PDB file of C-alpha atoms and ligand atoms in Angstrom:
ATOM      1  CA  MET A1165      24.611  12.701  -5.827  1.00 95.00           C
ATOM      2  CA  ASP A1166      21.890  10.437  -6.459  1.00 98.00           C
ATOM      3  CA  GLN A1167      18.989  12.174  -6.997  1.00 98.00           C
ATOM      4  CA  TYR A1168      15.307  10.066  -6.134  1.00 98.00           C
ATOM      5  CA  ARG A1169      11.762  11.574  -5.990  1.00 98.00           C
ATOM      6  CA  VAL A1170       7.652  11.053  -5.787  1.00 98.00           C
ATOM      7  CA  PHE A1171       5.475  12.179  -8.272  1.00 98.00           C
ATOM      8  CA  GLY A1172       2.309  12.784  -7.704  1.00 95.00           C
ATOM      9  CA  ASN A1173      -0.602  15.470  -8.017  1.00 95.00           C
ATOM     10  CA  PRO A1174      -1.602  16.588  -5.918  1.00 92.00           C
ATOM     11  CA  ILE A1175       2.044  15.761  -3.580  1.00 95.00           C
ATOM     12  CA  LYS A1176       2.595  18.916  -1.543  1.00 92.00           C
ATOM     13  CA  HIS A1177       0.993  16.705   1.122  1.00 90.00           C
ATOM     14  CA  SER A1178       3.852  13.680   0.237  1.00 94.00           C
ATOM     15  CA  ARG A1179       5.899  12.596   3.439  1.00 95.00           C
ATOM     16  CA  SER A1180       8.349  10.382   1.526  1.00 97.00           C
ATOM     17  CA  PRO A1181      11.225  13.187   1.243  1.00 98.00           C
ATOM     18  CA  TYR A1182      11.284  13.102   5.125  1.00 97.00           C
ATOM     19  CA  ILE A1183      11.250   8.955   5.415  1.00 98.00           C
ATOM     20  CA  HIS A1184      13.195   8.403   2.225  1.00 98.00           C
ATOM     21  CA  GLN A1185      15.552  11.304   4.070  1.00 98.00           C
ATOM     22  CA  ALA A1186      15.934   9.263   7.628  1.00 98.00           C
ATOM     23  CA  PHE A1187      16.860   6.258   5.648  1.00 98.00           C
ATOM     24  CA  ALA A1188      19.718   7.805   3.782  1.00 98.00           C
ATOM     25  CA  LYS A1189      20.642   8.986   6.985  1.00 97.00           C
ATOM     26  CA  GLU A1190      20.464   6.375   9.503  1.00 97.00           C
ATOM     27  CA  THR A1191      22.069   3.768   6.319  1.00 98.00           C
ATOM     28  CA  ALA A1192      24.960   6.382   4.890  1.00 98.00           C
ATOM     29  CA  GLN A1193      23.331   7.289   1.973  1.00 97.00           C
ATOM     30  CA  GLU A1194      24.182  10.161  -0.351  1.00 97.00           C
ATOM     31  CA  LEU A1195      21.009  11.288  -1.963  1.00 98.00           C
ATOM     32  CA  THR A1196      18.437  13.244  -2.503  1.00 98.00           C
ATOM     33  CA  TYR A1197      14.818  12.854  -2.142  1.00 98.00           C
ATOM     34  CA  GLN A1198      12.069  15.567  -3.257  1.00 98.00           C
ATOM     35  CA  THR A1199       8.358  16.500  -4.217  1.00 98.00           C
ATOM     36  CA  GLN A1200       7.589  16.633  -7.999  1.00 98.00           C
ATOM     37  CA  LEU A1201       4.437  17.514  -8.884  1.00 98.00           C
ATOM     38  CA  ILE A1202       3.787  16.816 -12.232  1.00 98.00           C
ATOM     39  CA  GLU A1203       0.743  18.334 -14.549  1.00 98.00           C
ATOM     40  CA  LEU A1204      -2.415  15.384 -15.171  1.00 97.00           C
ATOM     41  CA  ASP A1205      -1.231  15.140 -18.746  1.00 97.00           C
ATOM     42  CA  ALA A1206       3.902  15.199 -18.142  1.00 98.00           C
ATOM     43  CA  PHE A1207       3.357  12.110 -16.518  1.00 98.00           C
ATOM     44  CA  GLU A1208       5.490  10.158 -19.415  1.00 98.00           C
ATOM     45  CA  GLN A1209       7.236  13.771 -20.592  1.00 98.00           C
ATOM     46  CA  ASP A1210       8.684  14.964 -16.644  1.00 98.00           C
ATOM     47  CA  ILE A1211       9.593  10.810 -15.757  1.00 98.00           C
ATOM     48  CA  LYS A1212      11.557  10.810 -19.047  1.00 98.00           C
ATOM     49  CA  ALA A1213      13.276  13.895 -18.577  1.00 98.00           C
ATOM     50  CA  PHE A1214      13.771  12.827 -15.124  1.00 98.00           C
ATOM     51  CA  ALA A1215      15.410  10.131 -16.106  1.00 98.00           C
ATOM     52  CA  ARG A1216      16.937  12.053 -18.782  1.00 97.00           C
ATOM     53  CA  ALA A1217      18.996  14.358 -16.369  1.00 97.00           C
ATOM     54  CA  GLY A1218      19.993  11.957 -14.774  1.00 97.00           C
ATOM     55  CA  GLY A1219      17.769  10.870 -11.850  1.00 98.00           C
ATOM     56  CA  LYS A1220      17.809   7.430 -10.753  1.00 98.00           C
ATOM     57  CA  GLY A1221      14.956   6.556  -9.813  1.00 98.00           C
ATOM     58  CA  GLY A1222      11.671   7.714  -7.686  1.00 98.00           C
ATOM     59  CA  ASN A1223       8.304   6.939  -6.347  1.00 98.00           C
ATOM     60  CA  VAL A1224       4.809   7.554  -7.834  1.00 96.00           C
ATOM     61  CA  THR A1225       1.366   8.450  -5.886  1.00 92.00           C
ATOM     62  CA  VAL A1226      -2.254   9.473  -6.529  1.00 87.00           C
ATOM     63  CA  PRO A1227      -3.689   9.475  -9.640  1.00 91.00           C
ATOM     64  CA  PHE A1228      -0.223   8.150 -11.790  1.00 94.00           C
ATOM     65  CA  LYS A1229       0.046   4.654 -10.498  1.00 93.00           C
ATOM     66  CA  GLU A1230      -1.345   2.395 -13.939  1.00 90.00           C
ATOM     67  CA  GLN A1231       0.377   5.150 -16.222  1.00 96.00           C
ATOM     68  CA  ALA A1232       3.690   4.315 -14.690  1.00 97.00           C
ATOM     69  CA  LEU A1233       3.068   0.917 -14.936  1.00 97.00           C
ATOM     70  CA  ALA A1234       2.364   1.752 -18.855  1.00 97.00           C
ATOM     71  CA  LEU A1235       5.488   3.365 -18.856  1.00 97.00           C
ATOM     72  CA  CYS A1236       8.243   1.223 -17.396  1.00 98.00           C
ATOM     73  CA  ASP A1237      10.308  -1.494 -20.130  1.00 98.00           C
ATOM     74  CA  GLN A1238       9.820  -4.197 -17.320  1.00 98.00           C
ATOM     75  CA  VAL A1239       7.815  -5.203 -13.798  1.00 98.00           C
ATOM     76  CA  SER A1240       7.871  -7.468 -11.609  1.00 95.00           C
ATOM     77  CA  LYS A1241       4.897 -10.262 -10.974  1.00 90.00           C
ATOM     78  CA  ARG A1242       3.575  -7.953  -8.578  1.00 89.00           C
ATOM     79  CA  ALA A1243       3.107  -5.060 -10.321  1.00 94.00           C
ATOM     80  CA  SER A1244       2.310  -6.395 -12.993  1.00 93.00           C
ATOM     81  CA  LEU A1245      -1.100  -7.837 -10.509  1.00 86.00           C
ATOM     82  CA  ALA A1246      -1.229  -4.832  -9.275  1.00 89.00           C
ATOM     83  CA  GLY A1247      -2.089  -3.534 -12.735  1.00 91.00           C
ATOM     84  CA  ALA A1248       0.033  -0.405 -10.965  1.00 90.00           C
ATOM     85  CA  VAL A1249       3.777   0.662 -10.506  1.00 95.00           C
ATOM     86  CA  ASN A1250       5.154   2.193  -7.117  1.00 96.00           C
ATOM     87  CA  THR A1251       8.686   2.601  -7.572  1.00 98.00           C
ATOM     88  CA  LEU A1252      10.079   3.045 -10.298  1.00 98.00           C
ATOM     89  CA  SER A1253      14.642   2.622 -11.461  1.00 98.00           C
ATOM     90  CA  PHE A1254      16.242   4.111 -14.124  1.00 98.00           C
ATOM     91  CA  ARG A1255      18.646   1.094 -14.725  1.00 96.00           C
ATOM     92  CA  ASP A1256      20.840   0.897 -18.685  1.00 95.00           C
ATOM     93  CA  GLY A1257      18.234   3.605 -20.418  1.00 95.00           C
ATOM     94  CA  GLN A1258      15.212   1.143 -18.660  1.00 97.00           C
ATOM     95  CA  ILE A1259      12.247   2.342 -16.937  1.00 98.00           C
ATOM     96  CA  LEU A1260      12.355  -1.170 -14.605  1.00 98.00           C
ATOM     97  CA  GLY A1261       8.587  -0.193 -12.288  1.00 98.00           C
ATOM     98  CA  ASP A1262       7.806  -2.455  -8.687  1.00 97.00           C
ATOM     99  CA  ASN A1263       5.235  -2.896  -5.845  1.00 96.00           C
ATOM    100  CA  THR A1264       5.500  -2.788  -2.782  1.00 97.00           C
ATOM    101  CA  ASP A1265       2.561  -1.757  -1.658  1.00 95.00           C
ATOM    102  CA  GLY A1266       1.551  -4.990  -1.017  1.00 95.00           C
ATOM    103  CA  ILE A1267       5.530  -6.519   0.428  1.00 96.00           C
ATOM    104  CA  GLY A1268       4.431  -2.937   3.234  1.00 97.00           C
ATOM    105  CA  LEU A1269       1.416  -4.494   4.361  1.00 98.00           C
ATOM    106  CA  VAL A1270       2.162  -7.760   4.915  1.00 98.00           C
ATOM    107  CA  LYS A1271       6.219  -6.537   7.034  1.00 97.00           C
ATOM    108  CA  ASP A1272       3.690  -4.192   8.967  1.00 98.00           C
ATOM    109  CA  LEU A1273       0.718  -6.799  10.088  1.00 98.00           C
ATOM    110  CA  LEU A1274       4.418  -9.310  10.964  1.00 97.00           C
ATOM    111  CA  ALA A1275       5.711  -6.342  13.216  1.00 97.00           C
ATOM    112  CA  ASN A1276       2.953  -6.197  14.617  1.00 97.00           C
ATOM    113  CA  LYS A1277       2.310  -9.916  15.931  1.00 97.00           C
ATOM    114  CA  VAL A1278      -0.775 -10.916  13.380  1.00 98.00           C
ATOM    115  CA  PRO A1279      -0.291 -14.491  12.644  1.00 96.00           C
ATOM    116  CA  LEU A1280      -0.852 -14.799   8.883  1.00 98.00           C
ATOM    117  CA  LYS A1281      -0.151 -18.411   7.745  1.00 98.00           C
ATOM    118  CA  ASN A1282      -3.963 -21.144   8.240  1.00 98.00           C
ATOM    119  CA  SER A1283      -5.042 -17.593   8.715  1.00 98.00           C
ATOM    120  CA  ARG A1284      -8.842 -16.532   7.373  1.00 98.00           C
ATOM    121  CA  ILE A1285      -7.997 -12.956   5.735  1.00 98.00           C
ATOM    122  CA  LEU A1286     -11.053 -10.932   5.039  1.00 98.00           C
ATOM    123  CA  LEU A1287      -9.733  -7.737   1.847  1.00 98.00           C
ATOM    124  CA  ILE A1288     -12.321  -5.109   1.701  1.00 98.00           C
ATOM    125  CA  GLY A1289     -11.401  -3.273  -1.698  1.00 96.00           C
ATOM    126  CA  ALA A1290     -10.974  -4.268  -4.795  1.00 94.00           C
ATOM    127  CA  GLY A1291      -8.986  -0.950  -5.615  1.00 88.00           C
ATOM    128  CA  GLY A1292      -5.230  -1.085  -6.619  1.00 84.00           C
ATOM    129  CA  ALA A1293      -3.696  -0.811  -3.053  1.00 88.00           C
ATOM    130  CA  ALA A1294      -6.124  -3.859  -2.011  1.00 92.00           C
ATOM    131  CA  LYS A1295      -4.576  -5.796  -5.948  1.00 90.00           C
ATOM    132  CA  GLY A1296      -1.577  -5.529  -4.623  1.00 90.00           C
ATOM    133  CA  VAL A1297      -1.354  -6.682  -1.392  1.00 94.00           C
ATOM    134  CA  VAL A1298      -2.956 -10.371  -2.983  1.00 94.00           C
ATOM    135  CA  LEU A1299      -0.471 -12.082  -4.026  1.00 93.00           C
ATOM    136  CA  PRO A1300       2.569 -10.820  -0.673  1.00 95.00           C
ATOM    137  CA  LEU A1301      -0.055 -12.222   0.863  1.00 97.00           C
ATOM    138  CA  LEU A1302      -0.824 -15.355  -0.152  1.00 96.00           C
ATOM    139  CA  GLU A1303       2.375 -16.113  -0.476  1.00 96.00           C
ATOM    140  CA  GLN A1304       1.811 -15.939   3.503  1.00 98.00           C
ATOM    141  CA  GLN A1305       0.402 -18.552   3.444  1.00 98.00           C
ATOM    142  CA  PRO A1306      -3.299 -18.313   5.021  1.00 98.00           C
ATOM    143  CA  GLN A1307      -6.078 -20.692   5.521  1.00 98.00           C
ATOM    144  CA  GLN A1308      -8.671 -18.380   3.145  1.00 98.00           C
ATOM    145  CA  LEU A1309      -8.151 -14.740   0.958  1.00 98.00           C
ATOM    146  CA  MET A1310     -11.436 -13.292   0.559  1.00 98.00           C
ATOM    147  CA  ILE A1311     -12.305  -9.944  -0.709  1.00 98.00           C
ATOM    148  CA  ALA A1312     -15.212  -7.913  -0.967  1.00 98.00           C
ATOM    149  CA  ASN A1313     -16.088  -5.242  -3.066  1.00 98.00           C
ATOM    150  CA  ARG A1314     -18.983  -2.585  -2.795  1.00 97.00           C
ATOM    151  CA  THR A1315     -18.271  -3.198  -6.557  1.00 97.00           C
ATOM    152  CA  LEU A1316     -18.265  -7.746  -7.032  1.00 98.00           C
ATOM    153  CA  SER A1317     -17.113  -7.498 -10.358  1.00 98.00           C
ATOM    154  CA  LYS A1318     -14.156  -5.402 -10.202  1.00 96.00           C
ATOM    155  CA  ALA A1319     -13.467  -8.271  -7.147  1.00 97.00           C
ATOM    156  CA  GLU A1320     -14.717 -10.887  -9.111  1.00 97.00           C
ATOM    157  CA  GLN A1321     -11.758  -9.477 -11.900  1.00 95.00           C
ATOM    158  CA  ILE A1322      -8.582 -10.284  -8.777  1.00 94.00           C
ATOM    159  CA  CYS A1323     -10.030 -13.807  -8.700  1.00 95.00           C
ATOM    160  CA  GLN A1324      -9.678 -14.475 -11.961  1.00 95.00           C
ATOM    161  CA  LEU A1325      -6.452 -13.071 -12.518  1.00 91.00           C
ATOM    162  CA  VAL A1326      -4.796 -14.927  -9.453  1.00 91.00           C
ATOM    163  CA  SER A1327      -6.865 -18.301 -10.035  1.00 90.00           C
ATOM    164  CA  ASP A1328      -5.820 -19.323  -6.623  1.00 95.00           C
ATOM    165  CA  GLY A1329      -7.843 -22.066  -4.662  1.00 97.00           C
ATOM    166  CA  ARG A1330      -7.346 -20.240  -1.092  1.00 98.00           C
ATOM    167  CA  LEU A1331      -8.666 -16.620  -3.026  1.00 98.00           C
ATOM    168  CA  THR A1332     -12.483 -15.946  -3.397  1.00 98.00           C
ATOM    169  CA  CYS A1333     -15.449 -12.787  -3.316  1.00 97.00           C
ATOM    170  CA  CYS A1334     -18.024 -12.194  -2.013  1.00 98.00           C
ATOM    171  CA  THR A1335     -20.397  -9.117  -1.887  1.00 98.00           C
ATOM    172  CA  PHE A1336     -20.311  -7.432   1.455  1.00 98.00           C
ATOM    173  CA  GLU A1337     -23.125  -8.964   2.273  1.00 98.00           C
ATOM    174  CA  GLN A1338     -22.071 -12.673   2.091  1.00 98.00           C
ATOM    175  CA  THR A1339     -19.248 -11.671   4.211  1.00 98.00           C
ATOM    176  CA  ASN A1340     -21.199 -12.869   6.856  1.00 97.00           C
ATOM    177  CA  ASN A1341     -21.770 -16.402   6.349  1.00 97.00           C
ATOM    178  CA  TYR A1342     -17.685 -16.923   7.163  1.00 97.00           C
ATOM    179  CA  ASP A1343     -15.682 -16.529  10.309  1.00 97.00           C
ATOM    180  CA  PHE A1344     -12.102 -13.754  10.192  1.00 98.00           C
ATOM    181  CA  ASP A1345      -9.271 -13.739  12.326  1.00 98.00           C
ATOM    182  CA  VAL A1346      -8.014 -10.257  10.798  1.00 98.00           C
ATOM    183  CA  ILE A1347     -10.345  -7.608   8.142  1.00 98.00           C
ATOM    184  CA  ILE A1348      -8.418  -5.465   6.106  1.00 98.00           C
ATOM    185  CA  ASN A1349      -9.771  -2.471   5.267  1.00 98.00           C
ATOM    186  CA  ALA A1350      -8.131  -1.765   1.550  1.00 96.00           C
ATOM    187  CA  THR A1351     -11.179   1.171   0.558  1.00 94.00           C
ATOM    188  CA  SER A1352     -10.922   5.251   0.302  1.00 89.00           C
ATOM    189  CA  ALA A1353     -14.441   5.360   2.528  1.00 89.00           C
ATOM    190  CA  SER A1354     -12.375   5.603   5.087  1.00 83.00           C
ATOM    191  CA  LEU A1355     -11.443   9.113   3.265  1.00 82.00           C
ATOM    192  CA  ASP A1356     -14.153  10.709   3.420  1.00 84.00           C
ATOM    193  CA  GLY A1357     -15.760   9.396   7.433  1.00 87.00           C
ATOM    194  CA  HIS A1358     -17.589   6.571   4.832  1.00 92.00           C
ATOM    195  CA  LEU A1359     -17.639   2.251   6.520  1.00 96.00           C
ATOM    196  CA  PRO A1360     -17.759   0.055   3.871  1.00 97.00           C
ATOM    197  CA  ALA A1361     -21.138  -1.742   4.204  1.00 97.00           C
ATOM    198  CA  ILE A1362     -19.762  -5.164   6.457  1.00 97.00           C
ATOM    199  CA  PRO A1363     -22.017  -6.304   8.810  1.00 97.00           C
ATOM    200  CA  GLU A1364     -20.944  -5.083  12.068  1.00 96.00           C
ATOM    201  CA  LYS A1365     -20.897  -8.994  12.801  1.00 96.00           C
ATOM    202  CA  VAL A1366     -18.508  -9.791  10.564  1.00 97.00           C
ATOM    203  CA  ILE A1367     -16.054  -7.171  12.524  1.00 97.00           C
ATOM    204  CA  ALA A1368     -16.944  -7.945  15.909  1.00 95.00           C
ATOM    205  CA  GLY A1369     -15.151 -10.980  15.211  1.00 95.00           C
ATOM    206  CA  ALA A1370     -11.822 -10.561  13.740  1.00 97.00           C
ATOM    207  CA  GLU A1371      -8.950 -11.482  16.019  1.00 96.00           C
ATOM    208  CA  VAL A1372      -7.216  -7.835  14.167  1.00 98.00           C
ATOM    209  CA  CYS A1373      -8.471  -4.865  11.625  1.00 98.00           C
ATOM    210  CA  TYR A1374      -6.218  -2.951   9.350  1.00 98.00           C
ATOM    211  CA  ASP A1375      -7.331   0.364   8.119  1.00 97.00           C
ATOM    212  CA  MET A1376      -5.268   1.080   5.241  1.00 96.00           C
ATOM    213  CA  VAL A1377      -6.041   4.608   5.515  1.00 93.00           C
ATOM    214  CA  TYR A1378      -4.034   6.005   8.806  1.00 93.00           C
ATOM    215  CA  ALA A1379      -5.384   9.312  11.249  1.00 92.00           C
ATOM    216  CA  LYS A1380      -3.789  10.794  13.891  1.00 94.00           C
ATOM    217  CA  GLN A1381      -7.102   9.430  15.958  1.00 95.00           C
ATOM    218  CA  LEU A1382      -8.492   6.343  15.123  1.00 95.00           C
ATOM    219  CA  THR A1383      -9.887   6.311  11.447  1.00 95.00           C
ATOM    220  CA  PRO A1384     -14.126   5.777  10.470  1.00 95.00           C
ATOM    221  CA  PHE A1385     -13.444   1.598  10.349  1.00 97.00           C
ATOM    222  CA  LEU A1386     -10.856   0.613  13.387  1.00 97.00           C
ATOM    223  CA  LEU A1387     -13.184   2.663  15.555  1.00 97.00           C
ATOM    224  CA  TRP A1388     -15.711   0.831  14.392  1.00 97.00           C
ATOM    225  CA  ALA A1389     -13.980  -1.347  14.900  1.00 97.00           C
ATOM    226  CA  LYS A1390     -12.740  -1.308  18.127  1.00 97.00           C
ATOM    227  CA  GLU A1391     -16.296  -0.502  19.558  1.00 96.00           C
ATOM    228  CA  ALA A1392     -17.854  -3.293  18.368  1.00 95.00           C
ATOM    229  CA  GLY A1393     -15.400  -5.507  19.290  1.00 94.00           C
ATOM    230  CA  ALA A1394     -12.407  -6.707  17.232  1.00 94.00           C
ATOM    231  CA  ASN A1395      -9.279  -7.321  19.125  1.00 92.00           C
ATOM    232  CA  LYS A1396      -6.807  -5.540  17.918  1.00 97.00           C
ATOM    233  CA  VAL A1397      -6.858  -2.356  15.499  1.00 98.00           C
ATOM    234  CA  ILE A1398      -3.943  -1.054  13.277  1.00 98.00           C
ATOM    235  CA  ASP A1399      -4.164   2.303  11.057  1.00 97.00           C
ATOM    236  CA  GLY A1400      -1.456   2.055   7.483  1.00 97.00           C
ATOM    237  CA  LEU A1401       1.251   4.295   9.308  1.00 97.00           C
ATOM    238  CA  GLY A1402       3.151   1.691   9.018  1.00 98.00           C
ATOM    239  CA  MET A1403       2.679   0.005   5.637  1.00 98.00           C
ATOM    240  CA  LEU A1404       3.552   3.423   4.849  1.00 97.00           C
ATOM    241  CA  VAL A1405       7.179   4.160   6.242  1.00 98.00           C
ATOM    242  CA  ALA A1406       7.434   0.262   5.507  1.00 98.00           C
ATOM    243  CA  GLN A1407       6.467  -0.230   1.717  1.00 98.00           C
ATOM    244  CA  ALA A1408       8.691   2.890   1.544  1.00 98.00           C
ATOM    245  CA  ALA A1409      12.119   0.532   3.132  1.00 98.00           C
ATOM    246  CA  GLU A1410      10.739  -1.885   0.423  1.00 98.00           C
ATOM    247  CA  SER A1411      11.747   0.925  -2.449  1.00 98.00           C
ATOM    248  CA  PHE A1412      14.932   2.020  -0.799  1.00 98.00           C
ATOM    249  CA  ASN A1413      16.287  -1.175  -0.850  1.00 98.00           C
ATOM    250  CA  ILE A1414      15.054  -1.935  -4.696  1.00 98.00           C
ATOM    251  CA  TRP A1415      17.272   1.567  -5.444  1.00 98.00           C
ATOM    252  CA  ARG A1416      19.824   1.427  -2.418  1.00 98.00           C
ATOM    253  CA  GLY A1417      20.262  -2.663  -1.410  1.00 98.00           C
ATOM    254  CA  VAL A1418      20.340  -1.807   1.857  1.00 98.00           C
ATOM    255  CA  MET A1419      16.990  -2.061   4.234  1.00 98.00           C
ATOM    256  CA  PRO A1420      16.439   0.539   6.470  1.00 98.00           C
ATOM    257  CA  SER A1421      15.603   0.724   9.612  1.00 96.00           C
ATOM    258  CA  THR A1422      11.617   1.467  10.772  1.00 97.00           C
ATOM    259  CA  ASP A1423      11.052   1.975  13.854  1.00 95.00           C
ATOM    260  CA  GLU A1424      12.284   5.375  13.952  1.00 96.00           C
ATOM    261  CA  VAL A1425      11.109   7.588  11.561  1.00 97.00           C
ATOM    262  CA  LEU A1426       7.443   5.799  11.980  1.00 98.00           C
ATOM    263  CA  GLN A1427       7.484   6.252  16.101  1.00 97.00           C
ATOM    264  CA  GLN A1428       8.594  10.329  14.181  1.00 97.00           C
ATOM    265  CA  LEU A1429       5.983   9.936  11.675  1.00 97.00           C
ATOM    266  CA  ARG A1430       2.971   8.904  14.681  1.00 97.00           C
ATOM    267  CA  ALA A1431       4.532  12.230  16.808  1.00 96.00           C
ATOM    268  CA  ASP A1432       3.697  14.545  13.683  1.00 94.00           C
ATOM    269  CA  LEU A1433       0.724  13.153  12.930  1.00 93.00           C
ATOM    270  CA  THR A1434      -2.248  16.225  12.569  1.00 85.00           C
TER     271      THR A1434
HETATM  272  P1  NDP B2588      -9.052   3.157  -5.228  1.00 88.95           P
HETATM  273  O1  NDP B2588      -9.566   4.208  -5.806  1.00 88.95           O
HETATM  274  O2  NDP B2588      -8.513   2.211  -6.649  1.00 88.95           O
HETATM  275  O3  NDP B2588     -10.060   1.843  -4.613  1.00 88.95           O
HETATM  276  C1  NDP B2588     -10.569   2.700  -4.437  1.00 88.95           C
HETATM  277  C2  NDP B2588     -11.562   1.746  -3.001  1.00 88.95           C
HETATM  278  O4  NDP B2588     -12.642   1.592  -2.593  1.00 88.95           O
HETATM  279  C3  NDP B2588     -12.945   0.740  -4.030  1.00 88.95           C
HETATM  280  O5  NDP B2588     -12.679  -0.788  -4.036  1.00 88.95           O
HETATM  281  C4  NDP B2588     -14.135   1.227  -4.007  1.00 88.95           C
HETATM  282  O6  NDP B2588     -15.144   0.580  -4.314  1.00 88.95           O
HETATM  283  C5  NDP B2588     -14.306   1.361  -2.659  1.00 88.95           C
HETATM  284  N1  NDP B2588     -14.719   2.422  -2.048  1.00 88.95           N
HETATM  285  C6  NDP B2588     -14.523   4.285  -2.390  1.00 88.95           C
HETATM  286  N2  NDP B2588     -15.340   4.689  -1.534  1.00 88.95           N
HETATM  287  C7  NDP B2588     -16.057   3.204  -0.899  1.00 88.95           C
HETATM  288  C8  NDP B2588     -17.600   3.495   0.364  1.00 88.95           C
HETATM  289  N3  NDP B2588     -18.238   4.594   0.019  1.00 88.95           N
HETATM  290  N4  NDP B2588     -17.513   2.213   0.048  1.00 88.95           N
HETATM  291  C9  NDP B2588     -16.785   0.577   0.102  1.00 88.95           C
HETATM  292  N5  NDP B2588     -15.957   1.028  -0.909  1.00 88.95           N
HETATM  293  C10 NDP B2588     -15.636   2.003  -1.318  1.00 88.95           C
HETATM  294  O7  NDP B2588      -7.682   3.702  -4.481  1.00 88.95           O
HETATM  295  P2  NDP B2588      -6.922   2.444  -3.806  1.00 88.95           P
HETATM  296  O8  NDP B2588      -6.590   0.859  -4.045  1.00 88.95           O
HETATM  297  O9  NDP B2588      -4.962   2.702  -4.128  1.00 88.95           O
HETATM  298  O10 NDP B2588      -6.766   3.306  -2.062  1.00 88.95           O
HETATM  299  C11 NDP B2588      -7.596   2.129  -1.617  1.00 88.95           C
HETATM  300  C12 NDP B2588      -6.983   2.770  -0.250  1.00 88.95           C
HETATM  301  O11 NDP B2588      -5.755   2.757   0.520  1.00 88.95           O
HETATM  302  C13 NDP B2588      -6.794   4.572   0.240  1.00 88.95           C
HETATM  303  O12 NDP B2588      -7.795   5.398   1.121  1.00 88.95           O
HETATM  304  C14 NDP B2588      -5.123   4.732  -0.216  1.00 88.95           C
HETATM  305  O13 NDP B2588      -4.824   5.641   0.841  1.00 88.95           O
HETATM  306  C15 NDP B2588      -4.244   3.649   1.213  1.00 88.95           C
HETATM  307  N6  NDP B2588      -3.158   3.004   0.752  1.00 88.95           N
HETATM  308  C16 NDP B2588      -2.597   3.262   1.756  1.00 88.95           C
HETATM  309  C17 NDP B2588      -1.313   2.869   1.706  1.00 88.95           C
HETATM  310  C18 NDP B2588      -0.387   2.668   2.341  1.00 88.95           C
HETATM  311  O14 NDP B2588       1.227   2.954   1.910  1.00 88.95           O
HETATM  312  N7  NDP B2588      -1.172   3.107   4.177  1.00 88.95           N
HETATM  313  C19 NDP B2588      -0.913   2.325   0.194  1.00 88.95           C
HETATM  314  C20 NDP B2588      -1.981   2.711  -0.193  1.00 88.95           C
HETATM  315  C21 NDP B2588      -3.123   2.583  -1.032  1.00 88.95           C
HETATM  316  P3  NDP B2588     -15.160   0.241  -5.859  1.00 88.95           P
HETATM  317  O15 NDP B2588     -15.560  -0.879  -6.455  1.00 88.95           O
HETATM  318  O16 NDP B2588     -17.771   0.093  -5.556  1.00 88.95           O
HETATM  319  O17 NDP B2588     -15.494   1.843  -6.332  1.00 88.95           O
END
């Protein structure tokens, strides 16, 4: 049976085996999907060993996404821009890398009926997750995509790399000079109960606020946005499932449906 894994450290918490096994059942694909804990200095050797043993591919999560990019023989344009790979495929002795985080986000936004075409989007954060979503968001033809990051130089690097007239960057404070329809929090601040220091007026004026982090209750960012008056708030659980579906499609050539898996995961959140 074809074998897939998700590689990370830590990895016990991962919901990917549940998601991919549900996809396999729904699409009648014969495969196994398991977690593999990788020691911090053993990524390359463990991935190559799995490929040699007949593994077909896998997902990569924290903290190995950048190392995965370096390991690949070929990477997609979106993975190259993201500087990170979350999907590995082993084919004909080669390691192929892709990054499905961005398309996962776009699909989840569209599933939630968030208009992206001609919209003014603020992306908060300039880490791996933010980088991964820039190209897929621009493909949706927004009027404007602005990146605000605590460390401005990281946002500037993305703008230089992508070089698209609709893409600009600024400090948190400078966002005060603009209005946005959609605000996407791609910082990890919510994980520690912190908020990115965006002026509340900016958040309050948005139609939709999205947090890539997810939780049973509203994340600190989404709670803040809701209380400030943002019309619609959405967390990143749908993105998690949608990026997994894209990986599954890369490996198996069949796109699973995501609704039931998402509902079940939402019900299981603790
Ligand atoms: P990185 O570590 O690469 O980047 C972290 C980002 O968060 C940086 O921009 C950093 O700013 C910013 N940041 C961290 N703490 C604060 C704070 N207190 N105030 C303001 N900014 C802060 O992480 P990733 O980009 O890989 O991941 C970001 C988040 O997205 C994570 O929480 C991750 O779990 C989530 N994610 C969710 C996915 C999903 O499917 N739902 C998929 C991928 C990621 P600075 O540059 O100044 O340090």
